[in-house]
Amino acid sequence: MADSAQEPADLGATATALREELAGLENERVREINARHGDDHAVNLTALRGIAKRLKTQPELARVLWDGGDSAAKLLAILLSRPKQYAEEELDAMLREAGTPKVHDWLVSYLVKKSPHREALREAWFADSDPVVASAGWALTSDRVVKKPEGIDQAALLDLIEARMQDAPGRLQWAMNECLAQIGITNPELRTRAREIGQRLEVLKDYPTPPNCTSPFAPIWIDEMVRRGRAG
């Protein structure tokens, strides 16, 4: 069934049937939990992944599901997609249409980070006036810091974080904080400064953290990853 060619009418019928299937899986308890994080879908993600596993990769169906779809349909579309199937302009439009944090995060993690356009999008989004779009640019920058730090001025990133993170909107602040932590974790030369910035700004210092999970407060996050031997 993977990548099987379908006529537009067949794709539309299949997408409609899948939306109905997703609607039948909605659970109000799941919706309530997701709403706490700004998400609006009510489908258990394990069940959603099960549907994607059944369907396998279907790029054309993914496009139809995304267009006009709710959050659950968009999440399924991402799972059915191939990163290389989307042009730079399409990915930019999709990010701006993502709406909820989960769709935004999956789009960046599953498609953009594996796209041949990831660096161009990183640079464009990083400077975007929309803080949600900018947060994607920061997320991609954190990925560069970890995986391919050459060419990234990490000291300049710390300057920006120090100046802007404390007053940044929620999702942008979270992405900047992740970048701060990853610099501290992976760059021994800047670790002390990264920790000091985190201590002074106190961003996410009191974030409720479940047992056996690492706090997102940058100094604690940095120290814990260094302790585990995951540092640079």
PDB file of C-alpha atoms in Angstrom:
ATOM      1  CA  MET A   1       0.000   0.000   0.000  1.00  0.00           C
ATOM      2  CA  ALA A   2       2.978   2.295   0.475  1.00  0.00           C
ATOM      3  CA  ASP A   3       3.286   5.022  -2.174  1.00  0.00           C
ATOM      4  CA  SER A   4       0.475   3.462  -4.218  1.00  0.00           C
ATOM      5  CA  ALA A   5      -0.854   5.810  -6.892  1.00  0.00           C
ATOM      6  CA  GLN A   6      -4.412   6.965  -6.294  1.00  0.00           C
ATOM      7  CA  GLU A   7      -6.740   9.204  -8.233  1.00  0.00           C
ATOM      8  CA  PRO A   8      -7.610  12.546  -6.556  1.00  0.00           C
ATOM      9  CA  ALA A   9     -11.158  11.359  -5.874  1.00  0.00           C
ATOM     10  CA  ASP A  10      -9.857   8.197  -4.253  1.00  0.00           C
ATOM     11  CA  LEU A  11      -7.440  10.215  -2.141  1.00  0.00           C
ATOM     12  CA  GLY A  12     -10.244  12.464  -0.985  1.00  0.00           C
ATOM     13  CA  ALA A  13     -12.431   9.500  -0.062  1.00  0.00           C
ATOM     14  CA  THR A  14      -9.560   7.843   1.788  1.00  0.00           C
ATOM     15  CA  ALA A  15      -8.782  11.041   3.675  1.00  0.00           C
ATOM     16  CA  THR A  16     -12.439  11.454   4.636  1.00  0.00           C
ATOM     17  CA  ALA A  17     -12.565   7.874   5.908  1.00  0.00           C
ATOM     18  CA  LEU A  18      -9.399   8.422   7.935  1.00  0.00           C
ATOM     19  CA  ARG A  19     -10.753  11.609   9.470  1.00  0.00           C
ATOM     20  CA  GLU A  20     -13.852   9.678  10.486  1.00  0.00           C
ATOM     21  CA  GLU A  21     -11.666   6.938  11.953  1.00  0.00           C
ATOM     22  CA  LEU A  22      -9.706   9.520  13.931  1.00  0.00           C
ATOM     23  CA  ALA A  23     -12.934  11.108  15.160  1.00  0.00           C
ATOM     24  CA  GLY A  24     -14.077   7.707  16.380  1.00  0.00           C
ATOM     25  CA  LEU A  25     -10.908   7.393  18.449  1.00  0.00           C
ATOM     26  CA  GLU A  26     -11.362  10.713  20.245  1.00  0.00           C
ATOM     27  CA  ASN A  27     -11.296  10.517  24.012  1.00  0.00           C
ATOM     28  CA  GLU A  28     -12.322  13.426  26.198  1.00  0.00           C
ATOM     29  CA  ARG A  29      -9.792  12.529  28.876  1.00  0.00           C
ATOM     30  CA  VAL A  30      -7.019  12.668  26.267  1.00  0.00           C
ATOM     31  CA  ARG A  31      -8.372  16.025  25.061  1.00  0.00           C
ATOM     32  CA  GLU A  32      -8.350  17.363  28.616  1.00  0.00           C
ATOM     33  CA  ILE A  33      -4.747  16.310  29.211  1.00  0.00           C
ATOM     34  CA  ASN A  34      -3.564  17.718  25.879  1.00  0.00           C
ATOM     35  CA  ALA A  35      -5.359  21.003  26.484  1.00  0.00           C
ATOM     36  CA  ARG A  36      -3.048  21.648  29.421  1.00  0.00           C
ATOM     37  CA  HIS A  37      -0.190  21.864  26.931  1.00  0.00           C
ATOM     38  CA  GLY A  38      -2.041  23.963  24.384  1.00  0.00           C
ATOM     39  CA  ASP A  39      -2.993  21.032  22.143  1.00  0.00           C
ATOM     40  CA  ASP A  40      -6.509  20.306  20.951  1.00  0.00           C
ATOM     41  CA  HIS A  41      -6.434  16.739  19.612  1.00  0.00           C
ATOM     42  CA  ALA A  42      -8.191  13.963  21.512  1.00  0.00           C
ATOM     43  CA  VAL A  43      -6.657  10.897  19.859  1.00  0.00           C
ATOM     44  CA  ASN A  44      -4.200   8.732  21.776  1.00  0.00           C
ATOM     45  CA  LEU A  45      -0.863   9.029  19.970  1.00  0.00           C
ATOM     46  CA  THR A  46      -0.178   5.288  20.201  1.00  0.00           C
ATOM     47  CA  ALA A  47      -3.420   4.649  18.335  1.00  0.00           C
ATOM     48  CA  LEU A  48      -2.548   7.330  15.796  1.00  0.00           C
ATOM     49  CA  ARG A  49       0.871   5.772  15.209  1.00  0.00           C
ATOM     50  CA  GLY A  50      -0.860   2.430  14.739  1.00  0.00           C
ATOM     51  CA  ILE A  51      -2.885   3.871  11.863  1.00  0.00           C
ATOM     52  CA  ALA A  52       0.289   5.294  10.313  1.00  0.00           C
ATOM     53  CA  LYS A  53       2.007   1.922  10.610  1.00  0.00           C
ATOM     54  CA  ARG A  54      -0.908   0.307   8.794  1.00  0.00           C
ATOM     55  CA  LEU A  55      -0.875   2.861   5.987  1.00  0.00           C
ATOM     56  CA  LYS A  56       2.899   3.227   5.663  1.00  0.00           C
ATOM     57  CA  THR A  57       4.387   6.119   3.671  1.00  0.00           C
ATOM     58  CA  GLN A  58       1.847   7.800   1.397  1.00  0.00           C
ATOM     59  CA  PRO A  59       3.004  11.282   0.369  1.00  0.00           C
ATOM     60  CA  GLU A  60      -0.023  12.242  -1.723  1.00  0.00           C
ATOM     61  CA  LEU A  61      -2.486  11.119   0.918  1.00  0.00           C
ATOM     62  CA  ALA A  62      -0.449  13.055   3.474  1.00  0.00           C
ATOM     63  CA  ARG A  63      -0.947  16.267   1.502  1.00  0.00           C
ATOM     64  CA  VAL A  64      -4.704  15.767   1.356  1.00  0.00           C
ATOM     65  CA  LEU A  65      -4.901  14.994   5.062  1.00  0.00           C
ATOM     66  CA  TRP A  66      -2.914  18.090   5.922  1.00  0.00           C
ATOM     67  CA  ASP A  67      -4.970  20.479   3.816  1.00  0.00           C
ATOM     68  CA  GLY A  68      -7.951  21.542   5.867  1.00  0.00           C
ATOM     69  CA  GLY A  69      -7.288  18.884   8.477  1.00  0.00           C
ATOM     70  CA  ASP A  70      -7.579  19.224  12.222  1.00  0.00           C
ATOM     71  CA  SER A  71      -4.612  18.567  14.496  1.00  0.00           C
ATOM     72  CA  ALA A  72      -5.024  14.777  14.562  1.00  0.00           C
ATOM     73  CA  ALA A  73      -5.195  14.647  10.755  1.00  0.00           C
ATOM     74  CA  LYS A  74      -2.116  16.869  10.508  1.00  0.00           C
ATOM     75  CA  LEU A  75      -0.189  14.611  12.904  1.00  0.00           C
ATOM     76  CA  LEU A  76      -1.126  11.579  10.823  1.00  0.00           C
ATOM     77  CA  ALA A  77      -0.127  13.432   7.657  1.00  0.00           C
ATOM     78  CA  ILE A  78       3.330  14.070   9.114  1.00  0.00           C
ATOM     79  CA  LEU A  79       3.774  10.370   9.887  1.00  0.00           C
ATOM     80  CA  LEU A  80       2.793   9.438   6.315  1.00  0.00           C
ATOM     81  CA  SER A  81       5.160  11.966   4.740  1.00  0.00           C
ATOM     82  CA  ARG A  82       8.672  11.881   3.381  1.00  0.00           C
ATOM     83  CA  PRO A  83      10.893  14.833   4.341  1.00  0.00           C
ATOM     84  CA  LYS A  84      12.108  15.281   0.777  1.00  0.00           C
ATOM     85  CA  GLN A  85       8.602  15.561  -0.668  1.00  0.00           C
ATOM     86  CA  TYR A  86       8.147  19.168   0.463  1.00  0.00           C
ATOM     87  CA  ALA A  87       9.711  22.276  -1.038  1.00  0.00           C
ATOM     88  CA  GLU A  88      11.113  24.982   1.208  1.00  0.00           C
ATOM     89  CA  GLU A  89       8.080  27.212   0.619  1.00  0.00           C
ATOM     90  CA  GLU A  90       5.701  24.367   1.507  1.00  0.00           C
ATOM     91  CA  LEU A  91       7.416  23.652   4.798  1.00  0.00           C
ATOM     92  CA  ASP A  92       7.352  27.337   5.664  1.00  0.00           C
ATOM     93  CA  ALA A  93       3.608  27.478   4.957  1.00  0.00           C
ATOM     94  CA  MET A  94       2.994  24.278   6.925  1.00  0.00           C
ATOM     95  CA  LEU A  95       4.797  25.634   9.978  1.00  0.00           C
ATOM     96  CA  ARG A  96       2.634  28.744   9.906  1.00  0.00           C
ATOM     97  CA  GLU A  97      -0.470  26.554   9.601  1.00  0.00           C
ATOM     98  CA  ALA A  98       0.572  24.079  12.304  1.00  0.00           C
ATOM     99  CA  GLY A  99      -1.446  25.773  15.016  1.00  0.00           C
ATOM    100  CA  THR A 100      -0.763  23.610  18.059  1.00  0.00           C
ATOM    101  CA  PRO A 101       2.533  22.820  19.810  1.00  0.00           C
ATOM    102  CA  LYS A 102       2.385  19.082  19.044  1.00  0.00           C
ATOM    103  CA  VAL A 103       1.859  19.580  15.308  1.00  0.00           C
ATOM    104  CA  HIS A 104       4.582  22.251  15.315  1.00  0.00           C
ATOM    105  CA  ASP A 105       7.032  19.989  17.156  1.00  0.00           C
ATOM    106  CA  TRP A 106       6.381  16.926  14.976  1.00  0.00           C
ATOM    107  CA  LEU A 107       6.667  18.967  11.798  1.00  0.00           C
ATOM    108  CA  VAL A 108      10.061  20.332  12.847  1.00  0.00           C
ATOM    109  CA  SER A 109      11.366  17.061  14.302  1.00  0.00           C
ATOM    110  CA  TYR A 110      10.101  14.555  11.723  1.00  0.00           C
ATOM    111  CA  LEU A 111      10.198  16.562   8.510  1.00  0.00           C
ATOM    112  CA  VAL A 112      12.176  19.813   8.682  1.00  0.00           C
ATOM    113  CA  LYS A 113      15.208  18.431  10.531  1.00  0.00           C
ATOM    114  CA  LYS A 114      15.505  15.734   7.838  1.00  0.00           C
ATOM    115  CA  SER A 115      14.789  18.055   4.925  1.00  0.00           C
ATOM    116  CA  PRO A 116      17.402  19.282   2.434  1.00  0.00           C
ATOM    117  CA  HIS A 117      15.992  22.765   3.153  1.00  0.00           C
ATOM    118  CA  ARG A 118      16.592  22.663   6.895  1.00  0.00           C
ATOM    119  CA  GLU A 119      19.482  25.158   6.937  1.00  0.00           C
ATOM    120  CA  ALA A 120      17.734  27.720   4.745  1.00  0.00           C
ATOM    121  CA  LEU A 121      14.636  27.423   6.914  1.00  0.00           C
ATOM    122  CA  ARG A 122      16.684  27.650  10.098  1.00  0.00           C
ATOM    123  CA  GLU A 123      18.167  30.944   8.990  1.00  0.00           C
ATOM    124  CA  ALA A 124      14.841  32.352   7.796  1.00  0.00           C
ATOM    125  CA  TRP A 125      12.837  31.292  10.835  1.00  0.00           C
ATOM    126  CA  PHE A 126      15.454  32.314  13.367  1.00  0.00           C
ATOM    127  CA  ALA A 127      14.942  35.967  12.451  1.00  0.00           C
ATOM    128  CA  ASP A 128      11.155  35.802  11.928  1.00  0.00           C
ATOM    129  CA  SER A 129       9.006  38.379  13.694  1.00  0.00           C
ATOM    130  CA  ASP A 130       6.464  35.699  14.688  1.00  0.00           C
ATOM    131  CA  PRO A 131       7.753  34.218  17.981  1.00  0.00           C
ATOM    132  CA  VAL A 132       6.235  30.799  17.227  1.00  0.00           C
ATOM    133  CA  VAL A 133       8.009  30.667  13.863  1.00  0.00           C
ATOM    134  CA  ALA A 134      11.194  31.966  15.479  1.00  0.00           C
ATOM    135  CA  SER A 135      10.985  29.163  18.033  1.00  0.00           C
ATOM    136  CA  ALA A 136      11.354  26.676  15.167  1.00  0.00           C
ATOM    137  CA  GLY A 137      14.491  28.501  14.052  1.00  0.00           C
ATOM    138  CA  TRP A 138      15.883  28.202  17.561  1.00  0.00           C
ATOM    139  CA  ALA A 139      14.977  24.499  17.698  1.00  0.00           C
ATOM    140  CA  LEU A 140      16.881  23.901  14.467  1.00  0.00           C
ATOM    141  CA  THR A 141      19.792  25.922  15.845  1.00  0.00           C
ATOM    142  CA  SER A 142      19.879  23.710  18.948  1.00  0.00           C
ATOM    143  CA  ASP A 143      20.040  20.723  16.612  1.00  0.00           C
ATOM    144  CA  ARG A 144      23.011  22.304  14.825  1.00  0.00           C
ATOM    145  CA  VAL A 145      24.732  22.983  18.152  1.00  0.00           C
ATOM    146  CA  VAL A 146      24.484  19.296  19.026  1.00  0.00           C
ATOM    147  CA  LYS A 147      25.072  17.657  15.655  1.00  0.00           C
ATOM    148  CA  LYS A 148      27.004  20.114  13.484  1.00  0.00           C
ATOM    149  CA  PRO A 149      28.301  23.050  15.525  1.00  0.00           C
ATOM    150  CA  GLU A 150      30.819  24.206  12.915  1.00  0.00           C
ATOM    151  CA  GLY A 151      29.894  27.657  11.689  1.00  0.00           C
ATOM    152  CA  ILE A 152      27.564  28.429  14.598  1.00  0.00           C
ATOM    153  CA  ASP A 153      28.670  31.394  16.734  1.00  0.00           C
ATOM    154  CA  GLN A 154      27.636  30.010  20.091  1.00  0.00           C
ATOM    155  CA  ALA A 155      28.971  32.963  22.064  1.00  0.00           C
ATOM    156  CA  ALA A 156      26.717  35.248  20.004  1.00  0.00           C
ATOM    157  CA  LEU A 157      23.790  32.917  20.678  1.00  0.00           C
ATOM    158  CA  LEU A 158      24.446  33.257  24.402  1.00  0.00           C
ATOM    159  CA  ASP A 159      24.432  37.047  23.985  1.00  0.00           C
ATOM    160  CA  LEU A 160      20.970  36.853  22.393  1.00  0.00           C
ATOM    161  CA  ILE A 161      19.688  34.438  25.023  1.00  0.00           C
ATOM    162  CA  GLU A 162      20.993  36.609  27.827  1.00  0.00           C
ATOM    163  CA  ALA A 163      19.314  39.692  26.363  1.00  0.00           C
ATOM    164  CA  ARG A 164      15.997  38.256  25.193  1.00  0.00           C
ATOM    165  CA  MET A 165      15.064  34.934  26.786  1.00  0.00           C
ATOM    166  CA  GLN A 166      13.618  36.171  30.056  1.00  0.00           C
ATOM    167  CA  ASP A 167      10.926  38.255  28.335  1.00  0.00           C
ATOM    168  CA  ALA A 168      10.328  36.000  25.315  1.00  0.00           C
ATOM    169  CA  PRO A 169       6.854  34.476  24.707  1.00  0.00           C
ATOM    170  CA  GLY A 170       6.397  30.941  26.020  1.00  0.00           C
ATOM    171  CA  ARG A 171       7.278  28.729  23.050  1.00  0.00           C
ATOM    172  CA  LEU A 172      10.149  30.955  21.947  1.00  0.00           C
ATOM    173  CA  GLN A 173      11.441  31.102  25.507  1.00  0.00           C
ATOM    174  CA  TRP A 174      11.343  27.311  25.738  1.00  0.00           C
ATOM    175  CA  ALA A 175      13.309  26.939  22.486  1.00  0.00           C
ATOM    176  CA  MET A 176      15.899  29.510  23.551  1.00  0.00           C
ATOM    177  CA  ASN A 177      16.267  27.752  26.898  1.00  0.00           C
ATOM    178  CA  GLU A 178      16.894  24.451  25.109  1.00  0.00           C
ATOM    179  CA  CYS A 179      19.606  26.105  23.035  1.00  0.00           C
ATOM    180  CA  LEU A 180      21.164  27.535  26.204  1.00  0.00           C
ATOM    181  CA  ALA A 181      21.219  24.094  27.783  1.00  0.00           C
ATOM    182  CA  GLN A 182      22.632  22.377  24.700  1.00  0.00           C
ATOM    183  CA  ILE A 183      25.449  24.912  24.462  1.00  0.00           C
ATOM    184  CA  GLY A 184      26.274  24.286  28.102  1.00  0.00           C
ATOM    185  CA  ILE A 185      26.100  20.526  27.664  1.00  0.00           C
ATOM    186  CA  THR A 186      28.148  20.229  24.477  1.00  0.00           C
ATOM    187  CA  ASN A 187      30.622  23.121  24.707  1.00  0.00           C
ATOM    188  CA  PRO A 188      32.964  22.907  27.712  1.00  0.00           C
ATOM    189  CA  GLU A 189      34.456  26.330  26.961  1.00  0.00           C
ATOM    190  CA  LEU A 190      31.062  28.030  27.279  1.00  0.00           C
ATOM    191  CA  ARG A 191      29.583  25.779  29.954  1.00  0.00           C
ATOM    192  CA  THR A 192      30.260  28.080  32.886  1.00  0.00           C
ATOM    193  CA  ARG A 193      28.783  31.078  31.100  1.00  0.00           C
ATOM    194  CA  ALA A 194      25.713  29.091  30.030  1.00  0.00           C
ATOM    195  CA  ARG A 195      25.125  27.942  33.595  1.00  0.00           C
ATOM    196  CA  GLU A 196      25.553  31.493  34.908  1.00  0.00           C
ATOM    197  CA  ILE A 197      23.028  32.865  32.424  1.00  0.00           C
ATOM    198  CA  GLY A 198      20.548  30.196  33.434  1.00  0.00           C
ATOM    199  CA  GLN A 199      21.085  30.887  37.136  1.00  0.00           C
ATOM    200  CA  ARG A 200      20.657  34.622  36.710  1.00  0.00           C
ATOM    201  CA  LEU A 201      17.576  34.552  34.473  1.00  0.00           C
ATOM    202  CA  GLU A 202      15.865  31.699  36.388  1.00  0.00           C
ATOM    203  CA  VAL A 203      13.780  30.725  33.349  1.00  0.00           C
ATOM    204  CA  LEU A 204      11.842  27.496  34.072  1.00  0.00           C
ATOM    205  CA  LYS A 205      13.453  27.272  37.501  1.00  0.00           C
ATOM    206  CA  ASP A 206      10.146  26.288  39.096  1.00  0.00           C
ATOM    207  CA  TYR A 207       8.822  24.203  36.210  1.00  0.00           C
ATOM    208  CA  PRO A 208       7.007  21.135  37.638  1.00  0.00           C
ATOM    209  CA  THR A 209       9.115  18.119  36.763  1.00  0.00           C
ATOM    210  CA  PRO A 210       7.862  14.538  37.222  1.00  0.00           C
ATOM    211  CA  PRO A 211       9.984  12.086  39.248  1.00  0.00           C
ATOM    212  CA  ASN A 212      12.832  10.503  37.280  1.00  0.00           C
ATOM    213  CA  CYS A 213      12.745  13.326  34.706  1.00  0.00           C
ATOM    214  CA  THR A 214      15.354  16.046  34.264  1.00  0.00           C
ATOM    215  CA  SER A 215      14.326  19.604  35.029  1.00  0.00           C
ATOM    216  CA  PRO A 216      14.308  21.979  32.030  1.00  0.00           C
ATOM    217  CA  PHE A 217      15.986  24.613  34.238  1.00  0.00           C
ATOM    218  CA  ALA A 218      19.205  25.022  32.278  1.00  0.00           C
ATOM    219  CA  PRO A 219      21.790  24.741  35.113  1.00  0.00           C
ATOM    220  CA  ILE A 220      20.209  21.517  36.389  1.00  0.00           C
ATOM    221  CA  TRP A 221      19.804  20.171  32.846  1.00  0.00           C
ATOM    222  CA  ILE A 222      23.435  20.937  31.996  1.00  0.00           C
ATOM    223  CA  ASP A 223      24.819  19.417  35.182  1.00  0.00           C
ATOM    224  CA  GLU A 224      22.745  16.267  34.823  1.00  0.00           C
ATOM    225  CA  MET A 225      23.795  15.622  31.220  1.00  0.00           C
ATOM    226  CA  VAL A 226      27.435  16.272  32.124  1.00  0.00           C
ATOM    227  CA  ARG A 227      27.100  13.840  35.009  1.00  0.00           C
ATOM    228  CA  ARG A 228      25.749  11.211  32.632  1.00  0.00           C
ATOM    229  CA  GLY A 229      28.697  11.697  30.321  1.00  0.00           C
ATOM    230  CA  ARG A 230      26.680  13.195  27.474  1.00  0.00           C
ATOM    231  CA  ALA A 231      28.631  16.421  27.366  1.00  0.00           C
ATOM    232  CA  GLY A 232      31.008  17.645  24.729  1.00  0.00           C
TER     233      GLY A 232
END
